[in-house]
PDB file of C-alpha atoms in Angstrom:
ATOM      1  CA  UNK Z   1      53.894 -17.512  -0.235  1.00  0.00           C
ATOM      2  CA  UNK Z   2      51.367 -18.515   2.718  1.00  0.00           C
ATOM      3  CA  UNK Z   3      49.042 -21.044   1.576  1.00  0.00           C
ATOM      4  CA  UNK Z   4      45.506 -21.538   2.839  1.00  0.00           C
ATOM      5  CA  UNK Z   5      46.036 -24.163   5.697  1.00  0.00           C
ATOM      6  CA  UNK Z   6      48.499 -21.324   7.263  1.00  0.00           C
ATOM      7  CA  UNK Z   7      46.604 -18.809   6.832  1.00  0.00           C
ATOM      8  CA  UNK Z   8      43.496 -20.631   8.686  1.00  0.00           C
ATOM      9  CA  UNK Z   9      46.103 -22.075  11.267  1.00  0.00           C
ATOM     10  CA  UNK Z  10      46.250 -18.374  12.010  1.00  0.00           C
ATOM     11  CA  UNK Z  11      42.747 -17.018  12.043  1.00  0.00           C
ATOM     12  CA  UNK Z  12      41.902 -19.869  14.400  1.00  0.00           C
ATOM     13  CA  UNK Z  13      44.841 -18.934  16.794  1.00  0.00           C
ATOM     14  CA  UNK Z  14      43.921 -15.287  16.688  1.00  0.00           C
ATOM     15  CA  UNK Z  15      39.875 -16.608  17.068  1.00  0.00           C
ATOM     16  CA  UNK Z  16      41.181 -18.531  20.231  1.00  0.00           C
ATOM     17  CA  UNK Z  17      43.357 -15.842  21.892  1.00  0.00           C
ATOM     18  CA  UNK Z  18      39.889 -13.948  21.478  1.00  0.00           C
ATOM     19  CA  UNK Z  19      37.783 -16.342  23.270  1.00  0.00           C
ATOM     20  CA  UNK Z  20      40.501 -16.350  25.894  1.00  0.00           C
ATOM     21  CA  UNK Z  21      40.406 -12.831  26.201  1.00  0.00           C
ATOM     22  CA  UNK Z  22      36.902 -12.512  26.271  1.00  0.00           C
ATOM     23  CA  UNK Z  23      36.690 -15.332  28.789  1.00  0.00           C
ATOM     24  CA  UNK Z  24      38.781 -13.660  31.098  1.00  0.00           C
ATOM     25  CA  UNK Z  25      37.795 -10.574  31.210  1.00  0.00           C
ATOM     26  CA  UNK Z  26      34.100 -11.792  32.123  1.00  0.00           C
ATOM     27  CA  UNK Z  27      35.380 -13.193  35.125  1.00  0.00           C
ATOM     28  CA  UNK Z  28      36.963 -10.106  36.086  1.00  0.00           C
ATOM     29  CA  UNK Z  29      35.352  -7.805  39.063  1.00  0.00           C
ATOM     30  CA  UNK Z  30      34.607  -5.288  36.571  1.00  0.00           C
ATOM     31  CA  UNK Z  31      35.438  -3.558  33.210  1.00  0.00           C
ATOM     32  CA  UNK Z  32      38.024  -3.203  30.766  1.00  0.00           C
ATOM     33  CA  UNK Z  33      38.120   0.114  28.909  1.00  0.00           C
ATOM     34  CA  UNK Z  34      40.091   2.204  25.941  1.00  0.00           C
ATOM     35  CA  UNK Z  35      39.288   5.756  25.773  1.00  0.00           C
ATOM     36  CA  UNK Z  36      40.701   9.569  24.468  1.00  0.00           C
ATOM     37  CA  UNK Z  37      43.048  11.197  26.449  1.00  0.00           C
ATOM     38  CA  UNK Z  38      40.381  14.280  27.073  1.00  0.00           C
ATOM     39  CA  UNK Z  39      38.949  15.453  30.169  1.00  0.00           C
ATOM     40  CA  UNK Z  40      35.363  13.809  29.918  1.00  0.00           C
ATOM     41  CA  UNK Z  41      36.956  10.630  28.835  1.00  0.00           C
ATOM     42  CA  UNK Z  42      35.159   9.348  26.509  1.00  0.00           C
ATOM     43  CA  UNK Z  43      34.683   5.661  25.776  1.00  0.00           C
ATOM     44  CA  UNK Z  44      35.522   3.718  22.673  1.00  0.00           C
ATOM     45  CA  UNK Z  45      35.669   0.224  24.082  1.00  0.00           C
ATOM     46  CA  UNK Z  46      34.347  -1.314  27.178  1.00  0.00           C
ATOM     47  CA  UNK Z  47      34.760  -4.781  28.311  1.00  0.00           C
ATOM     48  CA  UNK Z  48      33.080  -6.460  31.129  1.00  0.00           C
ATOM     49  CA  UNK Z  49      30.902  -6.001  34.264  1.00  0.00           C
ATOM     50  CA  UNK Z  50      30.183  -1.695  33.483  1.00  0.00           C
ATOM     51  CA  UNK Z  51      26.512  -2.422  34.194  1.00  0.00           C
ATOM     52  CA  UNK Z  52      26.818  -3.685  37.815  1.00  0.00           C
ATOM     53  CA  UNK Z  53      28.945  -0.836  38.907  1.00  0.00           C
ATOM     54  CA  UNK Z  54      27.593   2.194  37.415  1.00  0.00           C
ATOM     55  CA  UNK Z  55      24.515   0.878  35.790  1.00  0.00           C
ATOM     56  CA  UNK Z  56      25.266   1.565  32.535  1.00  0.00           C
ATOM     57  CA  UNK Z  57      25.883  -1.395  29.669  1.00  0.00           C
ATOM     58  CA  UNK Z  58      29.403  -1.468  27.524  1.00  0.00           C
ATOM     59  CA  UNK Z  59      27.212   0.024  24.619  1.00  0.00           C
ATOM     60  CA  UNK Z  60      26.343   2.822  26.247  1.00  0.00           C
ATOM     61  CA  UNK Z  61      29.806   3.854  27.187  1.00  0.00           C
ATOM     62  CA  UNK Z  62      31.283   3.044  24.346  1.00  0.00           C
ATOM     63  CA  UNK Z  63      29.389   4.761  22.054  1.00  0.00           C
ATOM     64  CA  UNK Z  64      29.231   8.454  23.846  1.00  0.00           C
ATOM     65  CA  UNK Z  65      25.783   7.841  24.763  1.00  0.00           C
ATOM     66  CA  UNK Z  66      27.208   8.569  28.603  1.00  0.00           C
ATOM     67  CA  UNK Z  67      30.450   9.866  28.948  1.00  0.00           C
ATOM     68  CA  UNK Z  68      32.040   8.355  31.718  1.00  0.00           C
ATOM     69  CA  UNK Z  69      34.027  11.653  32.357  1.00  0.00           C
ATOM     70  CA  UNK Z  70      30.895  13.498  32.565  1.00  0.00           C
ATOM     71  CA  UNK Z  71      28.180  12.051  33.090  1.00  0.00           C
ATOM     72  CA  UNK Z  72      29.387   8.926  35.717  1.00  0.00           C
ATOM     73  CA  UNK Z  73      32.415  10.656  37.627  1.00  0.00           C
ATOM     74  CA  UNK Z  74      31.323  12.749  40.572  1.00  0.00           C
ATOM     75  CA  UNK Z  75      32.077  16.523  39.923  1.00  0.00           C
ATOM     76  CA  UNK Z  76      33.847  16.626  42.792  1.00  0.00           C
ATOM     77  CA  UNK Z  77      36.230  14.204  42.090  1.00  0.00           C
ATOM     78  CA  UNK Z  78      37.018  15.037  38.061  1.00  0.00           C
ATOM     79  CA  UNK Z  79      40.160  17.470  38.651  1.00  0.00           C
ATOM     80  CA  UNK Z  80      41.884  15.752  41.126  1.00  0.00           C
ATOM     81  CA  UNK Z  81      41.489  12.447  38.850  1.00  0.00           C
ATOM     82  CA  UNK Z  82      42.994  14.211  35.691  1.00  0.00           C
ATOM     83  CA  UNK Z  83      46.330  15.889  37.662  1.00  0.00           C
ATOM     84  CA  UNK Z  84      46.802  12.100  38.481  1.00  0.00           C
ATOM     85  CA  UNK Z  85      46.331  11.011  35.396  1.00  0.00           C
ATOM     86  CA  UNK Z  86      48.657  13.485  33.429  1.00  0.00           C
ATOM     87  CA  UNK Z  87      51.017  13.277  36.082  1.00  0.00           C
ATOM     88  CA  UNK Z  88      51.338   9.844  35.115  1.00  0.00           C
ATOM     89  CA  UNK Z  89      51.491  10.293  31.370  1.00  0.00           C
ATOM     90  CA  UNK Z  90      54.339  12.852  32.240  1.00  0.00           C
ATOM     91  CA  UNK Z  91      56.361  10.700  33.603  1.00  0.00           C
ATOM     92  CA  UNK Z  92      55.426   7.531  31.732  1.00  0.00           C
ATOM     93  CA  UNK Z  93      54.360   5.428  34.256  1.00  0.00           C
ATOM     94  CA  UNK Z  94      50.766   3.489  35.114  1.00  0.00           C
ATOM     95  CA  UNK Z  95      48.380   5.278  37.149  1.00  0.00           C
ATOM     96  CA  UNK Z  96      45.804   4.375  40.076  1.00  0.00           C
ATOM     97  CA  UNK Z  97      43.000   6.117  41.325  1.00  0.00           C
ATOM     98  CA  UNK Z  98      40.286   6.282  43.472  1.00  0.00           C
ATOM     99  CA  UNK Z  99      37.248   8.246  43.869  1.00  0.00           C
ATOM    100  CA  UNK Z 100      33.404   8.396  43.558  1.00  0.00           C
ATOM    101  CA  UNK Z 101      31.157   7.875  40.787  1.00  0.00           C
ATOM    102  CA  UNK Z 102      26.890   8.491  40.176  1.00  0.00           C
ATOM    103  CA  UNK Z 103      25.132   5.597  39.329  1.00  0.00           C
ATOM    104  CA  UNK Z 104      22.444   5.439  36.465  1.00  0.00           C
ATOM    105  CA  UNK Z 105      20.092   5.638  39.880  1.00  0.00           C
ATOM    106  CA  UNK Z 106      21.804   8.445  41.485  1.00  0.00           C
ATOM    107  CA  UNK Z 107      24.014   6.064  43.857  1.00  0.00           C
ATOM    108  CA  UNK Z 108      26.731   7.340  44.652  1.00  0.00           C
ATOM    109  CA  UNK Z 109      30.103   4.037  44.477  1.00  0.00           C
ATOM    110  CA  UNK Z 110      33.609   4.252  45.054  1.00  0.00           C
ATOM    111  CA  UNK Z 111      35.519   2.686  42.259  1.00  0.00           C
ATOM    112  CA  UNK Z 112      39.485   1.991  41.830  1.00  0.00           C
ATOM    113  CA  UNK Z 113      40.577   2.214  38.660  1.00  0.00           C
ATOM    114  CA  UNK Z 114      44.571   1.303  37.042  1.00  0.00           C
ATOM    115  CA  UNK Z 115      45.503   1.898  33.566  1.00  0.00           C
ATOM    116  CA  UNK Z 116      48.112   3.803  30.896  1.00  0.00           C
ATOM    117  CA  UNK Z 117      48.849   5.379  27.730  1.00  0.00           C
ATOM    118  CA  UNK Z 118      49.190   3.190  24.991  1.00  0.00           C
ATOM    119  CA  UNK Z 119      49.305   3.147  21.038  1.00  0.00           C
ATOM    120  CA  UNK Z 120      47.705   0.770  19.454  1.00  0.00           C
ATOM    121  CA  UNK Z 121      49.222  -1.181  16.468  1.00  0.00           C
ATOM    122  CA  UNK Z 122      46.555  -0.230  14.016  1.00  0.00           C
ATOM    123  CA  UNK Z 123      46.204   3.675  14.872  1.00  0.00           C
ATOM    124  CA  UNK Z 124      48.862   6.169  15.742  1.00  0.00           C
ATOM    125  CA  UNK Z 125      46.432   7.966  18.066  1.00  0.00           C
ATOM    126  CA  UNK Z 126      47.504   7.363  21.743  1.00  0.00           C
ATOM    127  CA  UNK Z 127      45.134   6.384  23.988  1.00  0.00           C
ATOM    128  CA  UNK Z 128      44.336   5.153  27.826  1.00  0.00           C
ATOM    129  CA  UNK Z 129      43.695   1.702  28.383  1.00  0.00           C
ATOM    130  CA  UNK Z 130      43.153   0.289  32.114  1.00  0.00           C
ATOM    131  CA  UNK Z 131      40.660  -1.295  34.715  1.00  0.00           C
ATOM    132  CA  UNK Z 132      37.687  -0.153  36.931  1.00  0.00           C
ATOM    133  CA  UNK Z 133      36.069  -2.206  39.622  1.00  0.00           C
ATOM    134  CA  UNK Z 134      33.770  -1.045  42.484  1.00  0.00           C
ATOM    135  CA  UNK Z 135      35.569  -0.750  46.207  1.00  0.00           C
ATOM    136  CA  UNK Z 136      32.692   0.824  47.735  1.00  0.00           C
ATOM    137  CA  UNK Z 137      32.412  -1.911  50.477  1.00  0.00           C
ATOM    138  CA  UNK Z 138      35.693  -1.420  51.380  1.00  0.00           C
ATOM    139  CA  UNK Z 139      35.225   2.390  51.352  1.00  0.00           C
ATOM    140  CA  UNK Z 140      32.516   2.055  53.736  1.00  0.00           C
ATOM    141  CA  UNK Z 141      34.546  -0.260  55.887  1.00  0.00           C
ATOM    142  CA  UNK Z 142      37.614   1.995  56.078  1.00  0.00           C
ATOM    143  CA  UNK Z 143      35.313   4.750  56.526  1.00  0.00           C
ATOM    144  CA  UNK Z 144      33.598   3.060  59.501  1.00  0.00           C
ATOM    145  CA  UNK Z 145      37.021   1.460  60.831  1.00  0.00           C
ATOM    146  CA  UNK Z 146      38.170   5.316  61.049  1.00  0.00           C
ATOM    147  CA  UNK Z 147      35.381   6.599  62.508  1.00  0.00           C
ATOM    148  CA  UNK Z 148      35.757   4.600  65.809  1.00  0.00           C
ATOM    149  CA  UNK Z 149      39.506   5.181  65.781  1.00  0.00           C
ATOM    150  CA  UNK Z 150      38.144   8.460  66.136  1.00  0.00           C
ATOM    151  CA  UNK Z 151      35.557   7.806  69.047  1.00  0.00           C
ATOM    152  CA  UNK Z 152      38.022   5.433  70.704  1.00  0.00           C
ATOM    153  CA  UNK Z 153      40.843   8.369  70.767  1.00  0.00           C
ATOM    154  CA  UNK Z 154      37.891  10.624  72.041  1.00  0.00           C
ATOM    155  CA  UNK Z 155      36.430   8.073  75.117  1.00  0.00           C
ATOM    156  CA  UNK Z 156      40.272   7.170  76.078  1.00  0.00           C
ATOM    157  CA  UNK Z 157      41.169  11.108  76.209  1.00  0.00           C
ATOM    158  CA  UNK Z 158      37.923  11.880  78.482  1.00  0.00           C
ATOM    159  CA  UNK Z 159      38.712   8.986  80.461  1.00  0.00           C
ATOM    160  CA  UNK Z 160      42.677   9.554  81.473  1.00  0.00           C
ATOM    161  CA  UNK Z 161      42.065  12.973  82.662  1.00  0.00           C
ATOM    162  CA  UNK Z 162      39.104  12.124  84.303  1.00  0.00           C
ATOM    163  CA  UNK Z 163      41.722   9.139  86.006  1.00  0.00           C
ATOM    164  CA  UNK Z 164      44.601  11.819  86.173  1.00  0.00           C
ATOM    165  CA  UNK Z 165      42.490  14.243  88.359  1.00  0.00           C
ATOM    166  CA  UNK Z 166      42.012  12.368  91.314  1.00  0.00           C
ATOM    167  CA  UNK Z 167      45.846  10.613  90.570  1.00  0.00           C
ATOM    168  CA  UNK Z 168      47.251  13.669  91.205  1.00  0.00           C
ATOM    169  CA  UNK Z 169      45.625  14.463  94.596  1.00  0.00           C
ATOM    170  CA  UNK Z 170      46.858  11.444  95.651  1.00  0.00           C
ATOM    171  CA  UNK Z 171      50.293  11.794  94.319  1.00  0.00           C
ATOM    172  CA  UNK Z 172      49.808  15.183  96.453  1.00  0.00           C
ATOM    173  CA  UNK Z 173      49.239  13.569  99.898  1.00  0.00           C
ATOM    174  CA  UNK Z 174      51.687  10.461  99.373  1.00  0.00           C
ATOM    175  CA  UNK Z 175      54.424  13.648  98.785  1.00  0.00           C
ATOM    176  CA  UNK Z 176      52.825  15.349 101.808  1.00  0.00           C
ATOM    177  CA  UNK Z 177      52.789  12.168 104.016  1.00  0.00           C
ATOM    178  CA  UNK Z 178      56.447  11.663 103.556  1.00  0.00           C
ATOM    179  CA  UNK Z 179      57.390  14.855 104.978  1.00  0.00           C
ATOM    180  CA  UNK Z 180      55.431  13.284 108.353  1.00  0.00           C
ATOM    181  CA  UNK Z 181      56.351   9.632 108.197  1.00  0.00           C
ATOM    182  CA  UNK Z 182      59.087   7.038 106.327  1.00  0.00           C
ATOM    183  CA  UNK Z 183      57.091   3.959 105.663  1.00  0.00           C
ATOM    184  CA  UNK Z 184      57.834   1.539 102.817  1.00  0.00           C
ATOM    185  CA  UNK Z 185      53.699   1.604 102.620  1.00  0.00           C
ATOM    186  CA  UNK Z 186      54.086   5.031 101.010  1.00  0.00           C
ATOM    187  CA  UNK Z 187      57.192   3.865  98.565  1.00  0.00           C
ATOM    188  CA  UNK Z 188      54.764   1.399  97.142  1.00  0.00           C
ATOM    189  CA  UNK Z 189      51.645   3.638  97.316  1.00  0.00           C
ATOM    190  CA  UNK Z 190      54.033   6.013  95.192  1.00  0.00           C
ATOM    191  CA  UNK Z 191      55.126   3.568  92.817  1.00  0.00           C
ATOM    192  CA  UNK Z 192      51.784   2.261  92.290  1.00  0.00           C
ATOM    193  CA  UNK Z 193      50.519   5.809  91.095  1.00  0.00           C
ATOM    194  CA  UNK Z 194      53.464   5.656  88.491  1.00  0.00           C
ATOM    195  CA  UNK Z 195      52.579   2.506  87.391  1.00  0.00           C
ATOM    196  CA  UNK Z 196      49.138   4.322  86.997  1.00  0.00           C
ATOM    197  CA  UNK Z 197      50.048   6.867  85.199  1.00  0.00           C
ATOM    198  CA  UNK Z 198      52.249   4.456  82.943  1.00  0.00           C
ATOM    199  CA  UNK Z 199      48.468   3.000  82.117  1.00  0.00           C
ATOM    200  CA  UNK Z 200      47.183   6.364  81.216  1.00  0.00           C
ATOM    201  CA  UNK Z 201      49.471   6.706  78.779  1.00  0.00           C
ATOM    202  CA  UNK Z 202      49.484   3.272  77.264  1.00  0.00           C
ATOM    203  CA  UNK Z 203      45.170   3.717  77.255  1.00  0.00           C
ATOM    204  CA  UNK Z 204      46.113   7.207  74.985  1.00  0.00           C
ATOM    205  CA  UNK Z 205      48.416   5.150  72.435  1.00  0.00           C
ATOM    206  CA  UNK Z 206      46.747   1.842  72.306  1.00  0.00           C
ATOM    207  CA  UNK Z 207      43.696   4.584  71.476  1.00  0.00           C
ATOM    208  CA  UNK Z 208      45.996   6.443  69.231  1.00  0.00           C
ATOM    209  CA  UNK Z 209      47.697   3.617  66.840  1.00  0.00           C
ATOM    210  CA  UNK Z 210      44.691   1.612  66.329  1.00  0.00           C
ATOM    211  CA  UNK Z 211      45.632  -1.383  68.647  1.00  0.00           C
ATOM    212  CA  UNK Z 212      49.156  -1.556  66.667  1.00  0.00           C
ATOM    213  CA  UNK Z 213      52.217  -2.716  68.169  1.00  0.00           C
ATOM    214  CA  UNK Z 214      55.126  -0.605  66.361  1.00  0.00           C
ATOM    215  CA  UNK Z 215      58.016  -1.178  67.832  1.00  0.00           C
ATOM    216  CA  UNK Z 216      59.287  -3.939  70.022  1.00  0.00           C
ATOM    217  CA  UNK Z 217      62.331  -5.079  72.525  1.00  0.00           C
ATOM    218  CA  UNK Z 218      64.073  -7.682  73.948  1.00  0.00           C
ATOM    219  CA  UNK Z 219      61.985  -8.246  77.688  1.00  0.00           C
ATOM    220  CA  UNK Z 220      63.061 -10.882  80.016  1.00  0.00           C
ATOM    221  CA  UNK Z 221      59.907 -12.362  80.366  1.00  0.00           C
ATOM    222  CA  UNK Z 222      61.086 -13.269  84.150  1.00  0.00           C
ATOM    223  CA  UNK Z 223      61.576  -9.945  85.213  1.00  0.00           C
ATOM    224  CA  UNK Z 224      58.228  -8.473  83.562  1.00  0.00           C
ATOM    225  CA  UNK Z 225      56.024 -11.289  85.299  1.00  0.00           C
ATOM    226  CA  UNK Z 226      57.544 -10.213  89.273  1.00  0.00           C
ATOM    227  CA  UNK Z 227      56.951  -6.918  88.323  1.00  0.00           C
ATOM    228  CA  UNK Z 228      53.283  -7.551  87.205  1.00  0.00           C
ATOM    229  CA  UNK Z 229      52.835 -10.108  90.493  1.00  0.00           C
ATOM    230  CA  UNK Z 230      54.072  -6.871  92.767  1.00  0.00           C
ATOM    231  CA  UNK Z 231      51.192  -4.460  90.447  1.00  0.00           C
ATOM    232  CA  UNK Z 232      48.610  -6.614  91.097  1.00  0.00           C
ATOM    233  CA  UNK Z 233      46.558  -7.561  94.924  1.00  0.00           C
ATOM    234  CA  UNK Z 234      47.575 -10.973  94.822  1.00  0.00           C
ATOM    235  CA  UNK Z 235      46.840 -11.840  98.761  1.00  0.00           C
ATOM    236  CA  UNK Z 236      48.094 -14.859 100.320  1.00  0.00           C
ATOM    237  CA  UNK Z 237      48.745 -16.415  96.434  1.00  0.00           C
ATOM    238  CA  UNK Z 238      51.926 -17.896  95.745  1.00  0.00           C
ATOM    239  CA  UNK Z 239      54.395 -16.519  92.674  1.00  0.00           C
ATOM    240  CA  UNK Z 240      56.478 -19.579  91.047  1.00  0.00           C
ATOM    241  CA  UNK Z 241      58.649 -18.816  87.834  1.00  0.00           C
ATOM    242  CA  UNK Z 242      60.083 -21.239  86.331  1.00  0.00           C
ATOM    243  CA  UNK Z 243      60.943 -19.545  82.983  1.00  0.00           C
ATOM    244  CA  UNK Z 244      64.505 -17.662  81.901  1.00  0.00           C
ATOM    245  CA  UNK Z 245      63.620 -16.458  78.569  1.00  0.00           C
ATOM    246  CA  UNK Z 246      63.789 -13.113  76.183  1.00  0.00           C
ATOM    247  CA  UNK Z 247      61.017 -12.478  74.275  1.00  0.00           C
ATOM    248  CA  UNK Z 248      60.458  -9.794  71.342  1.00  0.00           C
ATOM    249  CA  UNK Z 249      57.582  -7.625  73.239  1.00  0.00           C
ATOM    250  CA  UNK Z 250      56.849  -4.038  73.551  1.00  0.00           C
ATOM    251  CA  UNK Z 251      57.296  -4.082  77.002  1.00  0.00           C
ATOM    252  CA  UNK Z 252      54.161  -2.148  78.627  1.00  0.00           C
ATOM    253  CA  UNK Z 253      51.875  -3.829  76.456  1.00  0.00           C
ATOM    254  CA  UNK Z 254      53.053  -7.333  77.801  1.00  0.00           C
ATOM    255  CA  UNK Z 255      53.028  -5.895  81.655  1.00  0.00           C
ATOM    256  CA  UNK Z 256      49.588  -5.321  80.928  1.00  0.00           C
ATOM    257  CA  UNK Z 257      48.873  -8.971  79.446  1.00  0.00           C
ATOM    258  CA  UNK Z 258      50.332 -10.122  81.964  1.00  0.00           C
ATOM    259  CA  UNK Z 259      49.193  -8.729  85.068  1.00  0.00           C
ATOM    260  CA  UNK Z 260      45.488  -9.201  83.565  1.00  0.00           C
ATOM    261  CA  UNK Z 261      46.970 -13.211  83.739  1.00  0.00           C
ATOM    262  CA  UNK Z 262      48.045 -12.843  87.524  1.00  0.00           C
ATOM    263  CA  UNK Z 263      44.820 -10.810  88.455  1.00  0.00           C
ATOM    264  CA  UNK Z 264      42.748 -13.507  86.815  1.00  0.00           C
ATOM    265  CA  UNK Z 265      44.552 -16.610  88.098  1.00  0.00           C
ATOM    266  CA  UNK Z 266      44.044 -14.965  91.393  1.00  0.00           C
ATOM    267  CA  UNK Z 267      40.857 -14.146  91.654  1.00  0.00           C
ATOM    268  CA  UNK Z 268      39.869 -17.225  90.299  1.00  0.00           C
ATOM    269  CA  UNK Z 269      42.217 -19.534  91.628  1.00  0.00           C
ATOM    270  CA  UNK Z 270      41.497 -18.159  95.528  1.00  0.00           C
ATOM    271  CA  UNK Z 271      44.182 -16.185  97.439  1.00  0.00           C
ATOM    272  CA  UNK Z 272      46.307 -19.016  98.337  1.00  0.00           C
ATOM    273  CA  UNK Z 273      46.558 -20.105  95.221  1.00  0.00           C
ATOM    274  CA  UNK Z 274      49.850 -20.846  93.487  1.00  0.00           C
ATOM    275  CA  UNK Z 275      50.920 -19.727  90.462  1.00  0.00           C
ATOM    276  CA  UNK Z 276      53.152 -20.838  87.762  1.00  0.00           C
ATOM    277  CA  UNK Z 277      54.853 -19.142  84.927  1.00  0.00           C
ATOM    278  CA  UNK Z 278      56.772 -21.461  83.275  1.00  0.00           C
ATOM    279  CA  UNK Z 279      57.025 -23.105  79.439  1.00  0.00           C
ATOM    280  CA  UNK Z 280      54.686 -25.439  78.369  1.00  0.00           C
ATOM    281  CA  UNK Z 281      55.772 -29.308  77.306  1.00  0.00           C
ATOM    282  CA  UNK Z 282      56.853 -30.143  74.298  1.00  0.00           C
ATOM    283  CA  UNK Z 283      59.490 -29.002  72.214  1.00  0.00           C
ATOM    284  CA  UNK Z 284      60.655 -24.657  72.946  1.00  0.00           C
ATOM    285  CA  UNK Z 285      59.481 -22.227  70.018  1.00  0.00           C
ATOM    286  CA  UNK Z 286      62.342 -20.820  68.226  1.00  0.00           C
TER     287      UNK Z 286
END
């Protein structure tokens, strides 16, 4: 049989693990929860920070004195939240969710929550057992962040036609002027309203993928920096490039980096200035 000392050895493991338990789920950013499979969800344990995201204590979600389901989850949000749910259960995996919750003061918080179906060892009633904590900062943030995606995409759209309006007219006469004349002057005068247009279009995606670079090439970085030097009004300056090397670029957005380079070295450095491109000492980057 078990004699005493063993069967103390084990309450005070079992006491330990508790403390542990308990310990760490204080420090957690939130609660710890069991409740019924039902749609209001009702609460038999809670664990944990409940108060300072909804305002409620662990007693009073535990005991059906607010039903979380109910009483906490925004109306809005309650359907959408059990299809995920169930979805889950279906196909026996964990879920995560999202959405809104009222406060005990009317607030209305975004909360992420994670759990699953489980059985416990002492009932045969299956139950949900998971985590809540409060993203509503982050809500707001993403909700900002997307707003002036949206204003940016709006501002760069007004702008390019109102650039593409008078681009075109002067498209027009370059087109015009050639039937009259052959001059290199209008070659470049043509090639610079490509190269404008090119910038209209980069201003639209730049404004379109939030400032994300998506896809990239191999760009002799040689080649890219005489092009940018013939873009820009660089005067009486002097071009040196001392540099034979690829780089992994997508290549518009490094034509303009660099010709903002050029068109700053030059109007800072005077007309006759020279300028380098070349690596910098010490050992290459890989």
């Amino acid at each position: 049989g078990v004699g005493p000392e063993a069967g103390s050895d084990a309450a005070e493991r079992h006491a330990d693990h508790a403390r542990r338990l308990e310990t760490l789920i204080s420090n957690l950013p939130g609660f710890v929860y069991r409740c019924r499979n039902e749609p209001g969800w009702p609460m038999e344990i809670v664990k944990g920070e409940s108060e300072s995201i909804s305002g409620y204590t662990t007693e009073e979600l535990a005991n059906d004195e607010v039903v979380w389901g109910e009483d906490v989850i925004h109306p809005d949000d309650a359907d959408r939240i059990w299809e995920v749910v169930q979805e889950a259960i279906g196909a026996g995996t964990e879920f995560e969710v999202t959405y809104r919750i009222r406060t005990e003061d009317g607030s209305i918080k975004w909360v992420w929550e994670r759990g699953q179906l489980v059985t416990p060892e002492d009932d045969d009633r299956s139950v949900l057992e998971g985590f809540i904590t409060d993203i509503t900062e982050r809500k707001r943030y993403e909700e900002e962040l997307e707003r002036r995606n949206r204003e940016l995409e709006r501002f760069a759209s007004i702008v390019s036609h109102d650039l593409r309006n008078p681009l075109n007219v002067a498209s027009g006469r370059v087109e015009l002027a050639r039937e009259e004349v052959d001059s290199e002057h209008l070659d470049r005068a043509a090639d610079a309203h490509e190269h404008m247009e090119s910038l209209i279009e980069d201003l639209l995606t730049l404004a379109r993928s939030g400032e994300r670079i998506t896809e990239t090439e191999p760009v002799s970085l040689s080649a890219v920096v005489r092009q940018a030097w013939r873009n820009v009004a660089t005067g009486d300056a002097t071009l040196v490039v001392d540099v034979d090397r690829t780089v992994e670029a997508d290549p518009r957005r490094l034509a303009q980096l660099v010709e903002n380079l050029v068109r700053n070295a030059v109007e800072h450095g005077g007309d006759d200035a020279t300028v380098t491109v070349g690596e910098l000492g010490g050992a290459a980057a890989d």
